[in-house]
PDB file of C-alpha atoms in Angstrom:
ATOM      1  CA  TYR A   1     -19.276  -8.500  -0.205  1.00 93.00           C
ATOM      2  CA  HIS A   2     -19.157 -11.576   2.233  1.00 93.00           C
ATOM      3  CA  TYR A   3     -15.319 -12.014   1.297  1.00 94.00           C
ATOM      4  CA  PHE A   4     -14.668  -8.375   2.827  1.00 96.00           C
ATOM      5  CA  ILE A   5     -16.727  -8.636   5.520  1.00 95.00           C
ATOM      6  CA  ASN A   6     -15.832 -11.991   6.961  1.00 94.00           C
ATOM      7  CA  LYS A   7     -12.135 -10.966   7.141  1.00 95.00           C
ATOM      8  CA  GLN A   8     -10.303  -9.565  10.265  1.00 93.00           C
ATOM      9  CA  PHE A   9      -7.306  -8.613   8.500  1.00 96.00           C
ATOM     10  CA  TYR A  10      -6.551  -7.554   4.760  1.00 97.00           C
ATOM     11  CA  VAL A  11      -3.620  -7.854   2.982  1.00 97.00           C
ATOM     12  CA  GLN A  12      -2.437  -6.263  -0.123  1.00 97.00           C
ATOM     13  CA  LYS A  13      -4.393  -8.478  -2.691  1.00 97.00           C
ATOM     14  CA  ASP A  14      -7.675  -7.554  -0.461  1.00 97.00           C
ATOM     15  CA  TYR A  15      -6.977  -3.893  -1.000  1.00 97.00           C
ATOM     16  CA  GLN A  16      -6.548  -4.346  -4.816  1.00 96.00           C
ATOM     17  CA  ILE A  17      -9.818  -6.504  -5.188  1.00 96.00           C
ATOM     18  CA  ALA A  18     -11.510  -3.714  -2.984  1.00 96.00           C
ATOM     19  CA  MET A  19     -10.485  -1.080  -5.062  1.00 95.00           C
ATOM     20  CA  ASN A  20     -11.329  -2.763  -8.492  1.00 93.00           C
ATOM     21  CA  SER A  21     -15.064  -4.026  -7.104  1.00 95.00           C
ATOM     22  CA  ILE A  22     -16.122  -1.305  -4.720  1.00 95.00           C
ATOM     23  CA  VAL A  23     -18.425   0.577  -7.128  1.00 91.00           C
ATOM     24  CA  PHE A  24     -20.029  -2.484  -7.798  1.00 92.00           C
ATOM     25  CA  PHE A  25     -21.559  -2.540  -4.152  1.00 95.00           C
ATOM     26  CA  SER A  26     -24.604  -0.992  -2.568  1.00 93.00           C
ATOM     27  CA  THR A  27     -23.804   2.347  -0.636  1.00 93.00           C
ATOM     28  CA  GLU A  28     -24.804   0.502   2.265  1.00 96.00           C
ATOM     29  CA  GLN A  29     -21.923  -2.185   1.321  1.00 97.00           C
ATOM     30  CA  ILE A  30     -19.643   0.057   0.547  1.00 97.00           C
ATOM     31  CA  SER A  31     -19.843   1.745   3.579  1.00 96.00           C
ATOM     32  CA  GLU A  32     -19.539  -1.600   5.454  1.00 97.00           C
ATOM     33  CA  ILE A  33     -16.188  -2.465   3.324  1.00 97.00           C
ATOM     34  CA  ILE A  34     -14.648   0.896   4.471  1.00 96.00           C
ATOM     35  CA  LYS A  35     -15.527   0.797   7.956  1.00 95.00           C
ATOM     36  CA  ARG A  36     -13.474  -2.648   8.329  1.00 96.00           C
ATOM     37  CA  MET A  37     -10.541  -1.879   5.776  1.00 95.00           C
ATOM     38  CA  TYR A  38      -9.917   1.567   6.309  1.00 92.00           C
ATOM     39  CA  PRO A  39      -7.899   3.162   7.959  1.00 91.00           C
ATOM     40  CA  VAL A  40      -5.373   0.434   7.180  1.00 93.00           C
ATOM     41  CA  LYS A  41      -4.159  -1.494  10.246  1.00 95.00           C
ATOM     42  CA  PHE A  42      -0.387  -1.114  10.555  1.00 95.00           C
ATOM     43  CA  TYR A  43      -0.201   1.617   7.778  1.00 92.00           C
ATOM     44  CA  GLU A  44       3.495   2.288   8.448  1.00 93.00           C
ATOM     45  CA  LYS A  45       4.499  -1.335   7.697  1.00 96.00           C
ATOM     46  CA  ARG A  46       2.485  -1.485   4.485  1.00 95.00           C
ATOM     47  CA  THR A  47       3.785  -1.256   1.143  1.00 95.00           C
ATOM     48  CA  GLN A  48       3.409   1.553  -1.198  1.00 93.00           C
ATOM     49  CA  LYS A  49       1.157  -0.611  -3.331  1.00 94.00           C
ATOM     50  CA  THR A  50      -0.984  -1.128  -0.641  1.00 95.00           C
ATOM     51  CA  LYS A  51      -1.291   2.358   0.468  1.00 93.00           C
ATOM     52  CA  GLY A  52      -2.150   3.168  -2.941  1.00 92.00           C
ATOM     53  CA  TYR A  53      -4.774   0.611  -3.325  1.00 94.00           C
ATOM     54  CA  ALA A  54      -6.453   1.467  -0.031  1.00 94.00           C
ATOM     55  CA  THR A  55      -6.267   5.201  -1.442  1.00 94.00           C
ATOM     56  CA  HIS A  56      -8.251   4.232  -4.675  1.00 93.00           C
ATOM     57  CA  ILE A  57     -10.833   2.488  -2.527  1.00 96.00           C
ATOM     58  CA  ILE A  58     -11.778   5.849  -1.194  1.00 96.00           C
ATOM     59  CA  THR A  59     -11.407   7.833  -4.093  1.00 95.00           C
ATOM     60  CA  ASN A  60     -13.655   4.929  -6.051  1.00 95.00           C
ATOM     61  CA  ALA A  61     -16.350   5.276  -3.479  1.00 96.00           C
ATOM     62  CA  ILE A  62     -16.560   8.919  -3.960  1.00 96.00           C
ATOM     63  CA  THR A  63     -16.749   8.364  -7.464  1.00 93.00           C
ATOM     64  CA  SER A  64     -19.444   6.017  -6.857  1.00 92.00           C
ATOM     65  CA  CYS A  65     -21.688   8.122  -4.391  1.00 94.00           C
ATOM     66  CA  ILE A  66     -21.663  10.986  -6.872  1.00 92.00           C
ATOM     67  CA  TYR A  67     -22.967   9.240  -9.950  1.00 89.00           C
ATOM     68  CA  ARG A  68     -25.655   7.427  -7.749  1.00 91.00           C
ATOM     69  CA  LEU A  69     -26.592  11.137  -6.477  1.00 92.00           C
ATOM     70  CA  GLU A  70     -25.573  10.438  -3.278  1.00 95.00           C
ATOM     71  CA  TYR A  71     -23.675  13.560  -2.419  1.00 96.00           C
ATOM     72  CA  LYS A  72     -23.725  13.462   1.107  1.00 97.00           C
ATOM     73  CA  ALA A  73     -22.144  10.139   1.360  1.00 97.00           C
ATOM     74  CA  ALA A  74     -19.582  11.202  -1.097  1.00 97.00           C
ATOM     75  CA  LEU A  75     -18.877  14.240   1.329  1.00 98.00           C
ATOM     76  CA  TYR A  76     -18.656  11.649   4.234  1.00 98.00           C
ATOM     77  CA  TYR A  77     -15.779  10.018   2.223  1.00 98.00           C
ATOM     78  CA  ILE A  78     -14.047  12.995   1.220  1.00 98.00           C
ATOM     79  CA  GLU A  79     -14.037  14.330   4.663  1.00 97.00           C
ATOM     80  CA  LEU A  80     -12.584  10.688   5.716  1.00 95.00           C
ATOM     81  CA  ALA A  81      -9.755  11.433   2.854  1.00 94.00           C
ATOM     82  CA  GLU A  82      -9.110  14.926   4.073  1.00 94.00           C
ATOM     83  CA  SER A  83      -8.763  13.646   7.727  1.00 92.00           C
ATOM     84  CA  THR A  84      -6.521  10.782   7.136  1.00 89.00           C
ATOM     85  CA  MET A  85      -4.622  11.114   3.846  1.00 89.00           C
ATOM     86  CA  ASP A  86      -1.199  12.589   3.578  1.00 85.00           C
ATOM     87  CA  PHE A  87      -1.698  14.844   0.248  1.00 87.00           C
ATOM     88  CA  SER A  88       2.035  16.280   0.811  1.00 86.00           C
ATOM     89  CA  THR A  89       3.542  13.649  -1.980  1.00 84.00           C
ATOM     90  CA  ASN A  90       0.467  13.093  -4.263  1.00 88.00           C
ATOM     91  CA  TYR A  91      -0.675  16.053  -6.292  1.00 87.00           C
ATOM     92  CA  TYR A  92      -3.245  13.810  -8.207  1.00 90.00           C
ATOM     93  CA  LEU A  93      -4.941  12.465  -4.880  1.00 93.00           C
ATOM     94  CA  ARG A  94      -5.316  16.041  -3.428  1.00 94.00           C
ATOM     95  CA  LEU A  95      -6.907  17.726  -7.153  1.00 96.00           C
ATOM     96  CA  ASN A  96      -8.835  14.218  -7.356  1.00 95.00           C
ATOM     97  CA  ILE A  97     -10.379  14.965  -4.158  1.00 97.00           C
ATOM     98  CA  GLN A  98     -10.659  18.622  -4.130  1.00 98.00           C
ATOM     99  CA  TYR A  99     -12.466  18.281  -7.676  1.00 98.00           C
ATOM    100  CA  HIS A 100     -15.057  15.725  -6.585  1.00 97.00           C
ATOM    101  CA  LYS A 101     -15.575  17.748  -3.134  1.00 98.00           C
ATOM    102  CA  ASN A 102     -16.593  20.388  -5.552  1.00 98.00           C
ATOM    103  CA  ILE A 103     -18.846  18.494  -7.384  1.00 96.00           C
ATOM    104  CA  ALA A 104     -20.534  16.932  -4.535  1.00 97.00           C
ATOM    105  CA  LEU A 105     -20.747  20.587  -2.698  1.00 98.00           C
ATOM    106  CA  ARG A 106     -22.452  22.091  -5.983  1.00 95.00           C
ATOM    107  CA  PHE A 107     -25.351  19.357  -5.725  1.00 94.00           C
ATOM    108  CA  VAL A 108     -25.701  19.850  -1.877  1.00 96.00           C
ATOM    109  CA  LYS A 109     -25.390  23.432  -1.568  1.00 96.00           C
ATOM    110  CA  ARG A 110     -27.007  24.220  -4.918  1.00 93.00           C
ATOM    111  CA  ASP A 111     -24.427  26.574  -6.041  1.00 94.00           C
ATOM    112  CA  THR A 112     -22.566  26.719  -9.432  1.00 93.00           C
ATOM    113  CA  VAL A 113     -19.753  28.391  -8.149  1.00 97.00           C
ATOM    114  CA  TYR A 114     -18.440  24.924  -7.301  1.00 97.00           C
ATOM    115  CA  ILE A 115     -18.300  24.203 -10.728  1.00 96.00           C
ATOM    116  CA  GLU A 116     -16.216  26.941 -11.562  1.00 97.00           C
ATOM    117  CA  LYS A 117     -13.925  25.591  -8.912  1.00 98.00           C
ATOM    118  CA  ALA A 118     -14.009  21.939 -10.569  1.00 98.00           C
ATOM    119  CA  ARG A 119     -13.164  24.022 -13.474  1.00 98.00           C
ATOM    120  CA  GLN A 120     -10.032  25.507 -11.906  1.00 98.00           C
ATOM    121  CA  ILE A 121      -8.933  22.112 -11.075  1.00 98.00           C
ATOM    122  CA  ILE A 122      -9.102  20.660 -14.799  1.00 98.00           C
ATOM    123  CA  GLY A 123      -7.380  23.971 -15.576  1.00 98.00           C
ATOM    124  CA  ILE A 124      -4.367  23.067 -13.188  1.00 97.00           C
ATOM    125  CA  MET A 125      -4.640  19.598 -14.431  1.00 96.00           C
ATOM    126  CA  TYR A 126      -3.714  20.645 -18.211  1.00 97.00           C
ATOM    127  CA  GLU A 127      -1.030  23.129 -16.666  1.00 97.00           C
ATOM    128  CA  ILE A 128       1.097  20.422 -15.170  1.00 95.00           C
ATOM    129  CA  SER A 129       0.410  18.319 -18.518  1.00 95.00           C
ATOM    130  CA  ASP A 130      -1.863  15.674 -17.090  1.00 94.00           C
ATOM    131  CA  LYS A 131      -4.043  16.172 -19.956  1.00 96.00           C
ATOM    132  CA  GLN A 132      -5.414  12.633 -19.929  1.00 94.00           C
ATOM    133  CA  THR A 133      -6.959  13.403 -16.209  1.00 92.00           C
ATOM    134  CA  ALA A 134      -8.036  16.847 -17.275  1.00 95.00           C
ATOM    135  CA  GLU A 135     -10.074  15.791 -20.403  1.00 95.00           C
ATOM    136  CA  GLN A 136     -11.582  12.683 -18.201  1.00 93.00           C
ATOM    137  CA  PHE A 137     -12.894  15.494 -15.405  1.00 94.00           C
ATOM    138  CA  GLU A 138     -13.612  17.197 -18.090  1.00 96.00           C
ATOM    139  CA  ASP A 139     -15.991  15.257 -19.892  1.00 92.00           C
ATOM    140  CA  GLU A 140     -17.242  13.825 -16.759  1.00 90.00           C
ATOM    141  CA  LEU A 141     -17.894  17.625 -15.547  1.00 93.00           C
ATOM    142  CA  ASN A 142     -20.028  18.332 -18.620  1.00 92.00           C
ATOM    143  CA  LYS A 143     -21.956  15.216 -18.639  1.00 88.00           C
ATOM    144  CA  ILE A 144     -22.647  15.731 -15.107  1.00 87.00           C
ATOM    145  CA  ILE A 145     -23.704  19.430 -15.658  1.00 86.00           C
ATOM    146  CA  ASN A 146     -25.834  18.984 -18.557  1.00 82.00           C
ATOM    147  CA  LYS A 147     -27.616  15.588 -16.590  1.00 74.00           C
ATOM    148  CA  ALA A 148     -26.762  14.872 -13.003  1.00 69.00           C
ATOM    149  CA  ASP A 149     -28.365  11.219 -13.384  1.00 70.00           C
ATOM    150  CA  TYR A 150     -26.083  10.682 -16.373  1.00 60.00           C
ATOM    151  CA  TYR A 151     -24.434   7.851 -14.878  1.00 62.00           C
ATOM    152  CA  PHE A 152     -27.109   6.947 -12.052  1.00 61.00           C
ATOM    153  CA  ASP A 153     -27.542   2.974 -11.812  1.00 58.00           C
ATOM    154  CA  THR A 154     -25.021   2.380 -14.486  1.00 56.00           C
ATOM    155  CA  ASN A 155     -21.376   1.084 -13.020  1.00 55.00           C
ATOM    156  CA  ASN A 156     -20.489   2.528 -16.441  1.00 55.00           C
ATOM    157  CA  PHE A 157     -18.230   5.228 -15.445  1.00 55.00           C
ATOM    158  CA  PRO A 158     -14.449   6.279 -14.696  1.00 55.00           C
ATOM    159  CA  ARG A 159     -12.906   4.524 -11.941  1.00 55.00           C
ATOM    160  CA  THR A 160      -9.409   3.463 -10.953  1.00 53.00           C
ATOM    161  CA  THR A 161      -8.248  -0.079 -11.416  1.00 49.00           C
ATOM    162  CA  ILE A 162      -5.230  -2.032 -11.801  1.00 54.00           C
ATOM    163  CA  LYS A 163      -4.357  -5.224 -13.058  1.00 53.00           C
ATOM    164  CA  GLU A 164      -1.492  -7.584 -12.231  1.00 56.00           C
TER     165      GLU A 164
END
């Protein structure tokens, strides 16, 4: 945590480390790290890898908040993503954000219509032949529907990690 807080400028490796470790921090620590690292400074001059890592920091933070039952925090990061990210070239990112938005809204608004919307996104994943993501989302959704705190306080949940 202190590694990220004490830096003034972040390079590609910092974004990769943050992406892989963000889920292990408390919600407050996640908030502080994201405030410092996002939006990415000099975004237009960064490599695609760096931009991708920064994106996955946000998606991993969203997932972490949902699994900790902190749905309003998840919605905050979803709004941040929706207002700052370019979804025009990345269907996976758009569907990922929308899927998790529906899960968070299901619990915030206590309306099961959002579960059906999440299932529609899973259907789209199957239709475009992204079977792996569809199955992951489907498994996750079924666990959360049956027991909202299934992943609570475990850190044993799906997240994007990259090894190099």
